[in-house]
Each structure stands twice: as C-alpha cells, then as structure tokens.
Coordinates of C-alpha atoms and ligand atoms in Angstrom, one line a residue:
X1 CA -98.9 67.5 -59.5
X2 CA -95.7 68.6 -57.6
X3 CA -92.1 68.8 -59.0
X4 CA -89.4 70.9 -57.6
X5 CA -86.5 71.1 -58.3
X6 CA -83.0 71.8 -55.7
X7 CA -80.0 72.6 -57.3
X8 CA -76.4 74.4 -56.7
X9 CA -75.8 78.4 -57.3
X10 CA -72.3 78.6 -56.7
X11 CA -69.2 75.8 -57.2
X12 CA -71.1 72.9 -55.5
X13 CA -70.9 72.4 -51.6
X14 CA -73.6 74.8 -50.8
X15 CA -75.7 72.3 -48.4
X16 CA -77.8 70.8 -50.9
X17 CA -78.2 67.3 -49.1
X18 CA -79.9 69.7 -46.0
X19 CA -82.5 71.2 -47.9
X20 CA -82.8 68.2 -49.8
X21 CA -83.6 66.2 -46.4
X22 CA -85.6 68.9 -45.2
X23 CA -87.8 69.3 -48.3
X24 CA -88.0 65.2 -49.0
X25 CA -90.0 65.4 -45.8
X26 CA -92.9 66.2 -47.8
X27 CA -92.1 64.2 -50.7
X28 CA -93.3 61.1 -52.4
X29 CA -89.8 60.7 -54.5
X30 CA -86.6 62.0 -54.3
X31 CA -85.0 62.1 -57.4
X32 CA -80.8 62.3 -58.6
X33 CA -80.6 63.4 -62.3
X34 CA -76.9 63.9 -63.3
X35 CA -73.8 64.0 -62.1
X36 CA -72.2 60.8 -60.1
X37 CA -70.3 60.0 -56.7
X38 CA -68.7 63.1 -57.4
X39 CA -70.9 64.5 -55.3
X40 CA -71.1 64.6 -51.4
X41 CA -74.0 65.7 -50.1
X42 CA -74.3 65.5 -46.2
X43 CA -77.0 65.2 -43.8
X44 CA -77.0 65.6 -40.1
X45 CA -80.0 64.1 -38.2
X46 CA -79.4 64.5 -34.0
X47 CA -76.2 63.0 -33.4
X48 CA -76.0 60.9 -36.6
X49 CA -74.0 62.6 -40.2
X50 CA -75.2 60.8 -43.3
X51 CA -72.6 61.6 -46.5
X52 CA -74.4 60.2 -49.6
X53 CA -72.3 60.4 -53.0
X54 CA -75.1 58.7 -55.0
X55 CA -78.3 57.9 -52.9
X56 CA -80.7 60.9 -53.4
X57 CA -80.8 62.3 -49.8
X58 CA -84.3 61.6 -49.7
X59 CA -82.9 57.8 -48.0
X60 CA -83.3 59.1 -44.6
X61 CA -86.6 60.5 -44.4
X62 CA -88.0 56.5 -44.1
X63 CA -91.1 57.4 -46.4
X64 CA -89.8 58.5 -49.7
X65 CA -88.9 56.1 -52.8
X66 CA -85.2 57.4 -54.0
X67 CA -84.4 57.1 -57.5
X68 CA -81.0 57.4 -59.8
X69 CA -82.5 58.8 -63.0
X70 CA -81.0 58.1 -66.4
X71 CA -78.8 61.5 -66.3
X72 CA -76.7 59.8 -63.5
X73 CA -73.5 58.1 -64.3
X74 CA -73.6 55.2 -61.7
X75 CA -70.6 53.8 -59.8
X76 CA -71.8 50.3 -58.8
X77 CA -69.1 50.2 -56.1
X78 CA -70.1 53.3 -54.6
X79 CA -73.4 53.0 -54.8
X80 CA -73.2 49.3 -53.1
X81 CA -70.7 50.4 -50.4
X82 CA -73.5 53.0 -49.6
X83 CA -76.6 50.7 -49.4
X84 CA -74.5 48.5 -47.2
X85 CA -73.4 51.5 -45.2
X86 CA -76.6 52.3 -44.6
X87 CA -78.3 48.8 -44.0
X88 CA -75.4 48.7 -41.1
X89 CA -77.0 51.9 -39.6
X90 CA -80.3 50.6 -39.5
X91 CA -81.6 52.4 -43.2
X92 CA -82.8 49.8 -45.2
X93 CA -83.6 50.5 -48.8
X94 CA -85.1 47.6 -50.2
X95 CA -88.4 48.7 -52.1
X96 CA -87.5 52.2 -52.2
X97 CA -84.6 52.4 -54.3
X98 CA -85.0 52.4 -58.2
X99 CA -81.9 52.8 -60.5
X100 CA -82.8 53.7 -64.1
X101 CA -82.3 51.6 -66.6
X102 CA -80.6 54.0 -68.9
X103 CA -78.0 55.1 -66.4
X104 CA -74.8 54.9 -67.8
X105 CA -72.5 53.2 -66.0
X106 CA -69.2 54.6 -64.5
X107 CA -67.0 51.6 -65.2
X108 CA -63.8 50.7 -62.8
X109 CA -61.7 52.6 -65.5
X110 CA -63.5 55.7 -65.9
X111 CA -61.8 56.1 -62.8
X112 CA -58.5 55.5 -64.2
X113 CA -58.6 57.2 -67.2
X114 CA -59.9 60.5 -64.9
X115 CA -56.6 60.0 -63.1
X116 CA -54.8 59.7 -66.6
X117 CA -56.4 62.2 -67.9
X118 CA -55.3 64.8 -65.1
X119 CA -51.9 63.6 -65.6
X120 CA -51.7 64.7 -69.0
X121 CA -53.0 67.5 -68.5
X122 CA -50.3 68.6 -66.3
X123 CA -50.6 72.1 -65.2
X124 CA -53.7 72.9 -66.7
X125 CA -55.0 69.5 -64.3
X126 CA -59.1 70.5 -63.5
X127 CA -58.7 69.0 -60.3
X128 CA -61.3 66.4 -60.5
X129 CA -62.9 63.9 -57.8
X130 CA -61.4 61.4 -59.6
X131 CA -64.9 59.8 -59.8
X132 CA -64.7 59.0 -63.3
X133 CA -67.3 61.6 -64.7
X134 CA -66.0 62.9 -67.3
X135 CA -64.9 59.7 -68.7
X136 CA -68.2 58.0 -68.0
X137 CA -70.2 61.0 -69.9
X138 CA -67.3 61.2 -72.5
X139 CA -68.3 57.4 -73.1
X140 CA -71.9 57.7 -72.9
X141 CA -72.0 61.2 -75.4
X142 CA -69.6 59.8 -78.1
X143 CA -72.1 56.4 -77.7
X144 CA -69.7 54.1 -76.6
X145 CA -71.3 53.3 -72.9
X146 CA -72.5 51.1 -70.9
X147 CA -76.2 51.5 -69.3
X148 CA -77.8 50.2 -66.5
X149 CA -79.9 47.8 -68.7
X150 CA -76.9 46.1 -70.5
X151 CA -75.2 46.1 -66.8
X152 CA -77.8 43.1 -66.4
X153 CA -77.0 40.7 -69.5
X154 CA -73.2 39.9 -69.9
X155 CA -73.8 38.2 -73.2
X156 CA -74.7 42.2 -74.5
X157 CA -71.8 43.9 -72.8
X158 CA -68.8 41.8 -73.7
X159 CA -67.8 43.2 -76.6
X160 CA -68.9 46.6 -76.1
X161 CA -66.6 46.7 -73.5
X162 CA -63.6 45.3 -75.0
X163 CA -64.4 47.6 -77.8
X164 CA -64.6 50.9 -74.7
X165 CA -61.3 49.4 -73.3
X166 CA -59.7 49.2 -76.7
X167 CA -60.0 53.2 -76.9
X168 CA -59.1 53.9 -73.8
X169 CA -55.9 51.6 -73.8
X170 CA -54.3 53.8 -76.7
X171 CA -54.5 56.9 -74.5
X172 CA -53.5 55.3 -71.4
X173 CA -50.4 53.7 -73.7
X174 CA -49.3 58.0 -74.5
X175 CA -49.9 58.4 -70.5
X176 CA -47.3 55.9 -69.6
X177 CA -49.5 53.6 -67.7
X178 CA -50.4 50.2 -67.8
X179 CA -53.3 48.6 -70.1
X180 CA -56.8 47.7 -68.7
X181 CA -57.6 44.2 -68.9
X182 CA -61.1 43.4 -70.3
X183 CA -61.2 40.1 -68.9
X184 CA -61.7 41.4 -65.5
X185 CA -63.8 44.0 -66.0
X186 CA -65.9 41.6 -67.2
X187 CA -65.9 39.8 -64.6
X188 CA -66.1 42.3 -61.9
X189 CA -69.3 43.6 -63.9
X190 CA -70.9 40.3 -63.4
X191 CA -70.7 40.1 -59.9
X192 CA -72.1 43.7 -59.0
X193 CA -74.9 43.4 -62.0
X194 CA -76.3 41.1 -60.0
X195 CA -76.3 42.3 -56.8
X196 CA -78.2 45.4 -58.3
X197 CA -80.2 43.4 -60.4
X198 CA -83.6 44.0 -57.9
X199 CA -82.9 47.8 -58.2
X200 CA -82.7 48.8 -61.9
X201 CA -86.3 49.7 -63.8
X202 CA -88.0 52.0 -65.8
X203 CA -87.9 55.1 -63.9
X204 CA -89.2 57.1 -66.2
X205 CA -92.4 55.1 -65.8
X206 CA -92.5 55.5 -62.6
X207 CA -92.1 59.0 -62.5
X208 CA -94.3 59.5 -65.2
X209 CA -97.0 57.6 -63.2
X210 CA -96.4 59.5 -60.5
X211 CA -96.8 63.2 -61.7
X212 CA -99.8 61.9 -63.6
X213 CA -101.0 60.5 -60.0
X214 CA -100.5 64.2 -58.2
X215 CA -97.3 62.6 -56.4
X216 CA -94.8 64.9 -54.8
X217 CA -91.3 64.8 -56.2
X218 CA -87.7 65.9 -55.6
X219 CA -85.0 66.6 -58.0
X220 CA -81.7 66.7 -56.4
X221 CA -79.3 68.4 -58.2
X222 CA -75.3 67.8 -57.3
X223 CA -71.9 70.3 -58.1
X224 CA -73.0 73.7 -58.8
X225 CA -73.9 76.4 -61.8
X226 CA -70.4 77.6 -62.2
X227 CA -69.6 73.5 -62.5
X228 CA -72.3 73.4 -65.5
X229 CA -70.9 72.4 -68.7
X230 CA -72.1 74.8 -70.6
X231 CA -72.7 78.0 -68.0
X232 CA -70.0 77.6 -65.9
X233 CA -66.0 78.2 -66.0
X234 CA -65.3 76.0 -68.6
X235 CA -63.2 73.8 -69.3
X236 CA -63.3 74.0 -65.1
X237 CA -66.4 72.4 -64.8
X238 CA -68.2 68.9 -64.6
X239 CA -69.4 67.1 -67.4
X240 CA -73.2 67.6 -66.7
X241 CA -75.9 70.2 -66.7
X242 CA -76.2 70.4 -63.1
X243 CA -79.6 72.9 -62.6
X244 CA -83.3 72.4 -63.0
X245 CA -82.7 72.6 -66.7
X246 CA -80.8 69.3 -66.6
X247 CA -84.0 68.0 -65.1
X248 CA -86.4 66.4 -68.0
X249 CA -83.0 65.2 -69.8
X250 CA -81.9 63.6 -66.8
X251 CA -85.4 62.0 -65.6
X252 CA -87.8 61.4 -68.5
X253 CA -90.5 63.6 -66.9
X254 CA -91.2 66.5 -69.4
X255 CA -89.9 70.2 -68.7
X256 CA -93.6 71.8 -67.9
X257 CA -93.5 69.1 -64.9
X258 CA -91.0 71.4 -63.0
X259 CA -93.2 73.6 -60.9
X260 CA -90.6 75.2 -58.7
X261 CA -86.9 76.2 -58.5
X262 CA -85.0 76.4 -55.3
X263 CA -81.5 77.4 -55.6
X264 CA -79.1 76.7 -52.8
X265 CA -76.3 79.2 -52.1
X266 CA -74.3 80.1 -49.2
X267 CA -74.2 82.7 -47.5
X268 CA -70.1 83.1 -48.7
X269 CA -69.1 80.7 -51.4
X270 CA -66.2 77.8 -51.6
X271 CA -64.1 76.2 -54.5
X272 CA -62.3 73.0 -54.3
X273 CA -60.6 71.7 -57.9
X274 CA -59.2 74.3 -60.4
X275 CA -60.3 77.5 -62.0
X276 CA -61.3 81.2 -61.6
X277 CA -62.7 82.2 -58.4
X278 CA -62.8 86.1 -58.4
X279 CA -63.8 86.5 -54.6
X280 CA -61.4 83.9 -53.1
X281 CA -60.4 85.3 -49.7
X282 CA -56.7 84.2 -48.8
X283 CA -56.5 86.5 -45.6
X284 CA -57.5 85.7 -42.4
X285 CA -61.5 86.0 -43.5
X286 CA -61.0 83.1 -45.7
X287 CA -59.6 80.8 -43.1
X288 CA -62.1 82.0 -40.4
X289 CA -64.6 80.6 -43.3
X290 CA -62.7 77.4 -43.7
X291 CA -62.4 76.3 -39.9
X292 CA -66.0 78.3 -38.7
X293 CA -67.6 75.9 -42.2
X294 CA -65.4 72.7 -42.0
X295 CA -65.2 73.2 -45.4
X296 CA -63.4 70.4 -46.4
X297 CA -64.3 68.1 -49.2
X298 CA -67.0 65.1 -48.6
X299 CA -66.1 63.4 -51.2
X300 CA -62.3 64.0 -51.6
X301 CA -61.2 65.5 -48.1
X302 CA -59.6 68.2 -49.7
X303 CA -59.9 71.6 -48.3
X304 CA -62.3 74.0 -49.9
X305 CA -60.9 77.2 -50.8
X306 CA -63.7 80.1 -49.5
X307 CA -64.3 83.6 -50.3
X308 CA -67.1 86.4 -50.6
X309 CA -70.7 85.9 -52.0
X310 CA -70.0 86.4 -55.6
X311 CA -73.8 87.6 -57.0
X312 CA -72.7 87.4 -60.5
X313 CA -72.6 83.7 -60.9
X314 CA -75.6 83.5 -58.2
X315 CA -78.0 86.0 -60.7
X316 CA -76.8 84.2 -63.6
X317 CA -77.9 81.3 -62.0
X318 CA -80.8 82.7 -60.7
X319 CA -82.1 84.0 -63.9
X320 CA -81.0 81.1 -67.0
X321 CA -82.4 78.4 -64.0
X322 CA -85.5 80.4 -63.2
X323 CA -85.3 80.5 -59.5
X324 CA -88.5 81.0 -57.5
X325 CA -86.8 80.8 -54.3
X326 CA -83.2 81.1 -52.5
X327 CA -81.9 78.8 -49.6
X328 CA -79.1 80.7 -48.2
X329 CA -77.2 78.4 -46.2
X330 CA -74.3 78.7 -43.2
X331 CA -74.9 82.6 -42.6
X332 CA -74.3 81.5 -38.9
X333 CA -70.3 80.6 -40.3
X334 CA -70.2 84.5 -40.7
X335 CA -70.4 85.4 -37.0
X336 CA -67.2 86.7 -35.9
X337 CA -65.9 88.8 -38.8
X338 CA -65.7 92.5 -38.7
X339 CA -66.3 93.3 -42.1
X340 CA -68.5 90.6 -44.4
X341 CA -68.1 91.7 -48.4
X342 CA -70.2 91.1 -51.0
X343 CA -69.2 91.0 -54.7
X344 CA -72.1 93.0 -57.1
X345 CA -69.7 93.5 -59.8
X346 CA -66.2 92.7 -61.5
X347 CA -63.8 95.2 -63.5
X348 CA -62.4 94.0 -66.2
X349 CA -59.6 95.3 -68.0
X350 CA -61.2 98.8 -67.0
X351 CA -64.7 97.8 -67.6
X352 CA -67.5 97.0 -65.3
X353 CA -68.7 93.1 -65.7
X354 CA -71.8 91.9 -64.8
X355 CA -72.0 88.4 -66.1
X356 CA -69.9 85.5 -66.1
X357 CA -67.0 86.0 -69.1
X358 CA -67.3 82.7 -71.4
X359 CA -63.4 82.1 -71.4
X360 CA -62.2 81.1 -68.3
X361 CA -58.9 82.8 -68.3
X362 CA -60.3 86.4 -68.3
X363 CA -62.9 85.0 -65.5
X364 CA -59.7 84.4 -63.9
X365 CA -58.6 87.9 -64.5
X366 CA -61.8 89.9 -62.8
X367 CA -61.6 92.0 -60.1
X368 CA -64.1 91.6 -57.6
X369 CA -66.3 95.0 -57.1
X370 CA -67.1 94.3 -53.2
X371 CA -69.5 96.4 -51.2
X372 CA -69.0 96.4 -47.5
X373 CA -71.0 95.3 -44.9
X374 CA -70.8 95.6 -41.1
X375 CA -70.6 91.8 -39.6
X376 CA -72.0 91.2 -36.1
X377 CA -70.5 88.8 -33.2
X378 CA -73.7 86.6 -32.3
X379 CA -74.0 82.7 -32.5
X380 CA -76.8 82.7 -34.8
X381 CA -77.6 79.2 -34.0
X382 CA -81.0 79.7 -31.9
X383 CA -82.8 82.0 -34.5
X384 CA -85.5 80.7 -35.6
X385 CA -87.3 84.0 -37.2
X386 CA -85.8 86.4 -39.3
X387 CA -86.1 89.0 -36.7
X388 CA -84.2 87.0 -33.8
X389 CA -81.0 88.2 -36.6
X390 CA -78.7 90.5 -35.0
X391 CA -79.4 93.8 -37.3
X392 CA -76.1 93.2 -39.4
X393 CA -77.1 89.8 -40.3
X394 CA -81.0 91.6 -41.0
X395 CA -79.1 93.9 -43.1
X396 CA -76.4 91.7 -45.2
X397 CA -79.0 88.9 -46.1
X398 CA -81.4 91.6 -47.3
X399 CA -78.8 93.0 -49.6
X400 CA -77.8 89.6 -51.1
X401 CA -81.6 88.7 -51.7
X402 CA -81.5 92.3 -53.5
X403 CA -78.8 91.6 -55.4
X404 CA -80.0 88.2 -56.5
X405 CA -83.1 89.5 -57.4
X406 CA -84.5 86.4 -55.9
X407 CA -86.3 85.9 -52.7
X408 CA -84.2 84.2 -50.0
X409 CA -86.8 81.8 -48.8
X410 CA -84.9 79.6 -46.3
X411 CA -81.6 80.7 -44.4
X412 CA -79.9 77.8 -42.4
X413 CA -78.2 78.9 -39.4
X414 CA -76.4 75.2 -38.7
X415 CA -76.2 71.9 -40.0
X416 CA -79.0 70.3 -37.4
X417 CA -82.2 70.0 -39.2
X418 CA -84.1 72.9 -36.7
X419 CA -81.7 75.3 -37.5
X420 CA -83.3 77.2 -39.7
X421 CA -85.3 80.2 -40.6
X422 CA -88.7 79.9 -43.4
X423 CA -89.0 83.6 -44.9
X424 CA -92.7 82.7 -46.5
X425 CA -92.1 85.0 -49.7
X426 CA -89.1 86.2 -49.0
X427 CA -87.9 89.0 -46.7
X428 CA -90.2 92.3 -47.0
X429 CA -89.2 95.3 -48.1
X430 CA -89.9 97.1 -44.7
X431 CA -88.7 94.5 -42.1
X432 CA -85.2 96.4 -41.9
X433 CA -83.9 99.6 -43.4
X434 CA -83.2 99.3 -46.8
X435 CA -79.5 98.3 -47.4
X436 CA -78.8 100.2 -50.6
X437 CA -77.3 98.2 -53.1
X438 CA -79.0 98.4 -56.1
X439 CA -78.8 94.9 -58.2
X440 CA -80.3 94.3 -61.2
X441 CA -79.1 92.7 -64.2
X442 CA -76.8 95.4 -65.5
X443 CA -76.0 96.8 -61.7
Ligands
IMO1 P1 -71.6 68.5 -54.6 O1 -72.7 67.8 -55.2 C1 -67.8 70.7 -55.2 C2 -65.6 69.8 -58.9 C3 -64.2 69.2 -58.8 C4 -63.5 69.7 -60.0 C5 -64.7 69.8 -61.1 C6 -64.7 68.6 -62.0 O2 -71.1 67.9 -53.3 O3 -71.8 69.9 -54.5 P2 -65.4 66.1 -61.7 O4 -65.0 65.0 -60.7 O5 -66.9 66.3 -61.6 O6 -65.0 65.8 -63.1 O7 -64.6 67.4 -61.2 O8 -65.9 69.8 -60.3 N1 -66.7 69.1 -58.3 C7 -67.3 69.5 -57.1 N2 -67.0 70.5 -56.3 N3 -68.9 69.9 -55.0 C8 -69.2 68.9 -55.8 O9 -70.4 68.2 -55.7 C9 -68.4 68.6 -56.9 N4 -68.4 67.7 -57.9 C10 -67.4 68.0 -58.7 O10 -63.6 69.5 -57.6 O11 -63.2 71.1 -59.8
MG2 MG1 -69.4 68.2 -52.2

C-alpha cells in the first residue's frame, strides 16, 4: 500500500508537474485534491511542453489512471479544452480519467464574480488567476454549490442555481456590473454535463479499492504552503489547503494512507499575485532569476516576481506537512550569480523571527536575515550525481537541506526529464565541508 504525497513549499511555481511526471512513472494513480485551473503545472517530455491546469500530470506517462478528487473545484471548460488539447497531440484519456462526483463545480460566474471581487477590493486586490476559486469554494463552504453529481441531472440544478445567481447578482449590482443570467447558465451546463458525463464516479471507491489492492498512488498538490488558507499569508492566499494535509479531505482515502511527503521547493523562490514576500530580489539578481527561470505565469502569463530561498516558510512547511523528503528544483537557474543568499531568519521590529507572522502586514514588514554564499559560473545541466556539482553549488544545497532540516532528495538541474540528480537519503554529512549555518527551529 503506496500513497505519496507532492505538494508546494513556497508561493506555488516550484516545478511540481516535473516531479509529478517523474514520480507518476511508477504509479498506478495520479491524483488532484484541491485547488482548480488556477494551477499550471508544466511538463517537458523531449521536444514536446505539456501545461496542465486541471489534469493531474500523471496524463502523460500513458499507464496511470488520473483522477480530479472531490477537493477540486472543476472548470468544465478548462478541463474539456484540455482533454481535447491533448486528444489533438496524440494523448488520449478515455478510460483513464475519473472526475469525482463530489467536485464542486466552478461555474462560468465564479469567474466573474473573482473579477468583481478584485475590483472591489481595489488596492488591497489579491491578485488572483481569475479562475474563479475563491468563489467556487466560497459557494461550496457556505453550501450553496454545485457538485459534479448534480452537474449530470438538470432537473436537480435548476433552482439551486437560480438560487447561487440570485446571491451573487446583489454583489455584482454594488460592483457596477451587469446581472448573470440563469437562463444561460443553465443551458451552457447542459451541454458540457454531458460531454463529461462518461468521466464522473465515485473516486473515493476507487481509491479506496485501490490502497486496499496495494496500488501505487499520487497526490498532486497545486499553489504552494504560503498560498494555504490557513498557513499561509492570509488573506494572500488560495482558498484551499494545498499540502499533504489537504489530502484525505480532498480524496476520501483516510490520513494513515499517506505514506510519504515530498515537498517541492526551488532552489530561489517566486511570487506572482499580491502579498508579503520578505526575500524578493528587485536588483539585478532578481531579473537574472526571472529570464535564467522564464518565470512567468502558466496559467496567467504574468511575470513572477523572484527572490532568495526564504527557509522560514520552507521549515514551516516542512515541519506542520511532515516532509520526508525535499525536491529542490532549478538550482541550475543559479549559475551565473556572484553571490547566492539564503534567508534563515527575519528581524522584526528589532526582534529575531523564525516563523511565519500570522498577520500579513507585519510578514510584509520582515527583514530578511541572509547568509551569504559564494555562487559558481557552471551550466549545471549535465550533472547527474551530486558530486559532478561545482563545490559552490556542493556547498549552498547542503546549507538549505540544513536549514530545512529536511533531506534534499531530488535536485533538478533543468526542465527535461534526465536532468536531474537522486540523493538516496539525502546528502551526507561528510560529502563536502560542512557549510556552517546552523538551522533548527529556533535558529
Ligand atoms: P501552481 O499549482 C502560483 C496565487 C495567485 C494569487 C493567489 C490567489 O501552478 O503552483 P487564486 O486564483 O487561487 O484565488 O489566487 O494565489 N496562485 C498561484 N501562484 N502558482 C499557482 O499554482 C497559483 N495558484 C494561485 O497568483 O496570488
Ligand atoms: Mg503556476
């Protein structure tokens, strides 16, 4: 019996869809659990780049089953635009794509109201994907919402939805904008129910079958711990609980199913939306990040702001996720810089801070406490062993894996699917000098 789960340390964008793809390799099921087409997880086999919003990215190994769990909020339109995408590039997923049943469904406006919601909100806009997430959850936690199941029988969801729009119309009324008109939601529902009719079950059946059976399965996380809604910068966050923890909610399998814990981080760490980010670089490092990392939004196109590792949010993470492993991804997008930084600690107003603060203003306030690192000019792109590292790189990686207290199981030195380094246990003590940063909780 086999569940692991693969989730975001940082603000999302770490390079989950690459260990995903990597990992699914060896997987029966490949599982989404929260979060919606928000996400934009990308995966680059030879000369062909998948970007998958809400397929698990388990779709292009050709031997797993993919499912959307119940935690997902599902985008029809998205998620049909993808299957059709993929069916045009030779990826067909007929027999091995389940939607759950008790998805809720991200309704055409969700999407609206997430534009009319940012407009309200005026300066203090989050900066979202405009996905409709936080309307869709917003609808599906005050238990107004629309599920997969009732997606499928229009005679159930016709006045549940007049009775959603009705709510909604008031607040877009105060926004200035114009009504939504039930009538054509309804019929626009019709349409795409049915065209997903073959895909929507009882996953939690089938996953429960399939622990029970010894199967292997993946649980894809999307967005990031410092997006969580309850441990990240709030209010600058999504509207799910994006880590392993989020797991048996989002799924139906139970939380002693969960074997093991990867966190994905990168080697530096990006933002894109609003909120604090402590170790944003806006000098030249940060826009060596930027262009070396293409860091620019899949889902939205918009650029990525990028800074320094921050290891408070990645412990935190770390430790309330229980991670028994670290991917640490792009360290080749730090070739080229003179001096790399890493963040162990922030001052706040004269104190020393070790843990994310809870209110999202004095997050914003934090100084970063950096320690320096030499950087090193190699293309790491041909390592394949830790040792083929330039010494600098040795050294820095080291440090973070201190830091995190976590071992750094995985480092990806490019976006092709052999670029990358297994560290069976993590990196030993004595493979380089050691790089004298202390860690630990209170460091
Ligand atoms: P992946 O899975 C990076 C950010 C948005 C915004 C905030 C709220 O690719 O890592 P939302 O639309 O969820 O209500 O937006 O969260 N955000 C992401 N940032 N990667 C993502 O997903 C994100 N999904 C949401 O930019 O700041
Ligand atoms: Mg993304």
């Amino acid at each position: 019996m086999s569940v692991t789960c693969v989730f975001g340390m940082q603000w999302g964008d770490e390079g989950k869809g690459r260990i995903v793809d990597l990992l699914a390799a060896q997987s029966d099921f490949v599982v989404r659990y929260q979060g919606g087409a928000n996400a934009g997880h990308t995966v680059i086999v030879g000369e062909e780049k998948y970007v998958l919003h809400l397929l698990p990215s388990g779709v292009i190994q050709p031997t797993t089953t993919n499912i959307i769990g119940n935690g997902v909020v599902l985008d029809p339109w998205t998620l049909m635009e993808e299957i059709d995408g993929l069916a045009g590039r030779g990826i067909e997923l007929d027999g091995r794509l389940l939607i759950s049943d008790r998805a809720h469904v991200v309704l055409p406006h969700h999407k609206t109201m997430d534009a009319a919601l940012e407009t309200l909100r005026g300066t203090d806009a989050l900066g979202t994907t405009s996905r409709g997430i936080g309307p869709a959850y917003g609808d599906k936690f005050r238990r107004a919402g629309m599920r997969c199941a009732d997606m499928l029988k229009p005679e159930r969801y016709q006045e549940l939805l007049k009775a959603n729009i009705g709510a909604w119309n008031a607040i877009l009324d105060k926004a200035g904008m114009p009504p939504i008109d039930a009538v054509s939601v309804v019929d626009e529902m019709r349409a795409v129910g049915e065209r997903l009719r073959p895909y929507v079950a009882d996953t939690t059946s089938v996953l429960l079958d399939a622990w029970k059976g010894g199967r292997a399965i993946l649980a894809e996380g999307a967005q990031g711990f410092g997006l969580d809604v309850d441990h990240g910068s709030y209010p600058f966050v999504t509207s799910s609980t994006t880590g392993p923890a989020g797991v048996a909610a989002g799924t139906g399998l139970p939380p002693k199913a969960l074997q093991r814990v990867v966190g994905i981080a990168k080697a530096y760490i990006t933002r894109v939306g609003a909120g604090p980010f402590p170790t944003q670089d806006t000098g030249p490092a940060g826009t060596h990040l930027a262009e070396k990392g293409h860091e620019f939004g899949a889902t939205t196109g918009r650029p990525r702001d990028c800074g320094w590792f921050d290891a408070i949010l990645a412990r935190r993470a770390s430790f309330t996720q229980g991670c028994d492993a670290v991917a640490l991804m792009k360290l080749d997008c730090l070739s080229g810089l003179d001096e790399i930084k890493l963040c162990t600690a922030y001052e706040l107003d004269g104190k020393r801070v070790t843990a994310p603060p809870a209110y999202a203003g004095d997050w914003e306030r934090c100084v970063p406490i950096y320690e320096s690192y030499a950087g090193w000019s190699e293309d790491l792109g041909g390592a394949r062993h830790f040792e083929d590292l330039p010494e600098a790189a040795q050294i820095y990686v080291r440090a973070v894996q201190d830091v995190m207290q976590t071992p750094i199981e995985m480092i990806s030195v490019g976006a092709e699917r052999e670029r990358f380094i297994p560290v069976d246990g993590g990196i030993p003590d004595d493979v380089i000098p050691d790089s004298g940063v202390a860690g630990g909780v209170s460091a």
